[in-house]
Amino acid sequence: MSPIKIPIEPFKIKSIETIRPTSREERAKILEEAGFNLFNIPAEKVFIDLLTDSGTSAMSDRQWAGLLSGDESYAGARSYFRFDKAVRNIFGFKHVIPTHQGRAAERILFSTKLEPGQQVPSNIHFDTTRANIEVRGAEAIDLVQDQAYDPDAKAPFKGNMDIGKLKAFIQKRDKEEIPLVMMTITNNSGGGQPVSLANIREASAVCREAGIPFFIDACRFAENAFFIKQREEAYSQKTVLEIAQEIFSYADGATMSAKKDALVNIGGFITLNDDSLAEKLRNNLIVTEGFPTYGGLAGRDLEAIAQGLDEVLEESYLEHRVGQVAYLWELMAEAGIPLYGPPGGHAVYILADRFLPHLPRDLFPGQALTVALYAESGVRAVEIGGVMFAQKDKETGEDIYPKLELVRLAIPRRVYTGAHLQHVAEGFKTIYQKKEMVQGVKIVYQAPQLRHFTARFELV
Ligand SMILES: *Cc1c(COP(=O)(O)O)cnc(C)c1O
């Protein structure tokens, strides 16, 4: 087999942050103190942190320069106009409303537009999107194609909406029951898998025919556009910017967490065409986030987002970005480690139940694997399985486990090198060779909601 090629970094390093390895003994003690929950470990004690790709990007020299030139005027700051122009250039909608992060955009949109009892379909809603719909007493519906839940299905666009299901869903209801349809690109909660332009066009046509607004959860629009360029024949000669522009041309608006594909550490926005809705959103924004030309952000943040939106569409950047994810995936697949495939845009997902077949679901193989990984190599991953997503059975109170028991390795943008990724893969290989030794965990403390953040465990 030919050696797996390391994607070359299309940047050189101008400023560094030291990371320090810890000893095996130190890590054992840290895990004990953290109740075997990686969320409880101080970041300083983590050697390579793959907890999330959200807000963890490295900014460029030009973004840092933007921080100094940011205009901090309360109203009508120069940085706002630069931000507005950068967003408009890609998304093309009439109104651009800054917010402090993605879920603030969601809250403002849904608290303005949703009524109790209404339903919002998506391919798969991200958890904050779902939560912001549910707090309104409305329902978040996932209509992704079934293959999204099959880790072995080989398809180029496993994030696609099931158009048949969408049509059937809409036909069965009054238009008033469905205030909007969303599409998440890439599909974060479904392996970071992309959605094809053909699928976006079809979903949009179904919504337009029914007179229902179509919105895009655009957090990873650039990664999705790059996959379209690579995998969808008709788009191989287009630029990523042209592809992104075409994606949004089929929509009525978008919500965005700038902590992803705007390459910054904080920020977000809503952008849309509807004048009267935009006015209501701005009124809501003024009460809860800030004046419409800053929306809870500093002028310098807007400056960094504008620059980041420019850089994220550079193809050398995107080739490295999705290349890093594919590289880590290939290193691990070559070692026989069971993975969700194909590699998505921002993370590698390990099938923890197949990796640790001796552990039943109630000993949380995903959580157990994150503990073993940290103990072995100081790498922090996150469980996406029974701890995070189990539902309580209404009668017995027992856990009903989600279909997939995953551990996610999310790759921060422009932060780690090929050598770091090799270290991660080596850690997994070592554990895989002695996998029968990995102990399960049981929960000794849990909060009533979102228990994964604060739960404490014991080894079994
Ligand atoms: C991160 C994310 C959000 C929420 O954004 P925050 O900036 O974390 O509030 C919404 N949707 C998707 C798909 C995301 O990945």
Short mmCIF file of N, CA and C and ligand atoms in Angstrom, two decimals, residues 54 101-104 106 126 128-129 184 186 188 217 219-220 257-260 267, ligand 1:
data_model
loop_
_atom_site.label_atom_id
_atom_site.label_comp_id
_atom_site.label_asym_id
_atom_site.label_seq_id
_atom_site.Cartn_x
_atom_site.Cartn_y
_atom_site.Cartn_z
N SER A 54 -15.27 24.20 17.27
CA SER A 54 -16.06 25.43 17.38
C SER A 54 -15.33 26.49 18.19
N GLN A 101 -23.13 34.51 18.73
CA GLN A 101 -22.74 33.21 18.19
C GLN A 101 -23.93 32.57 17.52
N GLY A 102 -23.76 31.32 17.05
CA GLY A 102 -24.79 30.69 16.23
C GLY A 102 -26.12 30.52 16.95
N ARG A 103 -26.06 30.07 18.21
CA ARG A 103 -27.31 29.80 18.91
C ARG A 103 -28.08 31.07 19.23
N ALA A 104 -27.39 32.21 19.27
CA ALA A 104 -28.08 33.49 19.47
C ALA A 104 -28.86 33.82 18.20
N GLU A 106 -30.04 31.59 16.21
CA GLU A 106 -31.19 30.66 16.24
C GLU A 106 -32.26 31.15 17.20
N PHE A 126 -28.97 20.42 14.43
CA PHE A 126 -27.92 20.44 15.44
C PHE A 126 -28.56 20.64 16.83
N THR A 128 -28.25 22.67 19.40
CA THR A 128 -28.72 23.99 19.86
C THR A 128 -29.93 24.45 19.03
N THR A 129 -29.95 24.04 17.76
CA THR A 129 -31.08 24.40 16.89
C THR A 129 -32.33 23.71 17.41
N THR A 184 -28.96 21.72 7.21
CA THR A 184 -27.70 21.91 7.90
C THR A 184 -26.55 21.46 7.00
N THR A 186 -22.23 21.57 6.55
CA THR A 186 -22.38 20.14 6.44
C THR A 186 -23.26 19.66 7.61
N ASN A 188 -23.67 18.44 10.72
CA ASN A 188 -22.82 18.24 11.91
C ASN A 188 -23.20 16.98 12.68
N ASP A 217 -28.67 26.29 7.76
CA ASP A 217 -27.77 26.38 8.91
C ASP A 217 -26.38 26.26 8.30
N CYS A 219 -23.17 26.88 9.16
CA CYS A 219 -21.92 26.89 9.93
C CYS A 219 -20.70 26.42 9.14
N ARG A 220 -20.88 25.37 8.34
CA ARG A 220 -19.73 24.81 7.61
C ARG A 220 -19.97 24.87 6.11
N SER A 257 -22.91 30.20 12.65
CA SER A 257 -21.96 30.34 13.75
C SER A 257 -20.61 30.65 13.13
N ALA A 258 -20.12 31.87 13.35
CA ALA A 258 -18.83 32.26 12.79
C ALA A 258 -17.68 31.52 13.45
N LYS A 259 -17.98 30.80 14.55
CA LYS A 259 -16.97 30.00 15.25
C LYS A 259 -16.53 28.80 14.42
N LYS A 260 -17.22 28.53 13.35
CA LYS A 260 -16.83 27.46 12.45
C LYS A 260 -16.18 28.07 11.21
N GLY A 267 -18.66 34.68 17.44
CA GLY A 267 -19.44 35.46 16.48
C GLY A 267 -20.46 34.63 15.73
C1 LIG B 1 -22.05 25.12 16.35
C2 LIG B 1 -23.30 24.96 15.61
C3 LIG B 1 -24.42 25.74 15.93
C4 LIG B 1 -24.46 26.70 17.11
O1 LIG B 1 -23.47 27.66 17.05
P1 LIG B 1 -22.76 28.25 18.38
O2 LIG B 1 -21.85 29.31 17.83
O3 LIG B 1 -22.03 27.13 19.02
O4 LIG B 1 -23.81 28.81 19.24
C5 LIG B 1 -25.54 25.57 15.15
N1 LIG B 1 -25.59 24.70 14.14
C6 LIG B 1 -24.53 23.92 13.81
C7 LIG B 1 -24.61 22.97 12.67
C8 LIG B 1 -23.35 24.02 14.55
O5 LIG B 1 -22.32 23.25 14.23
#
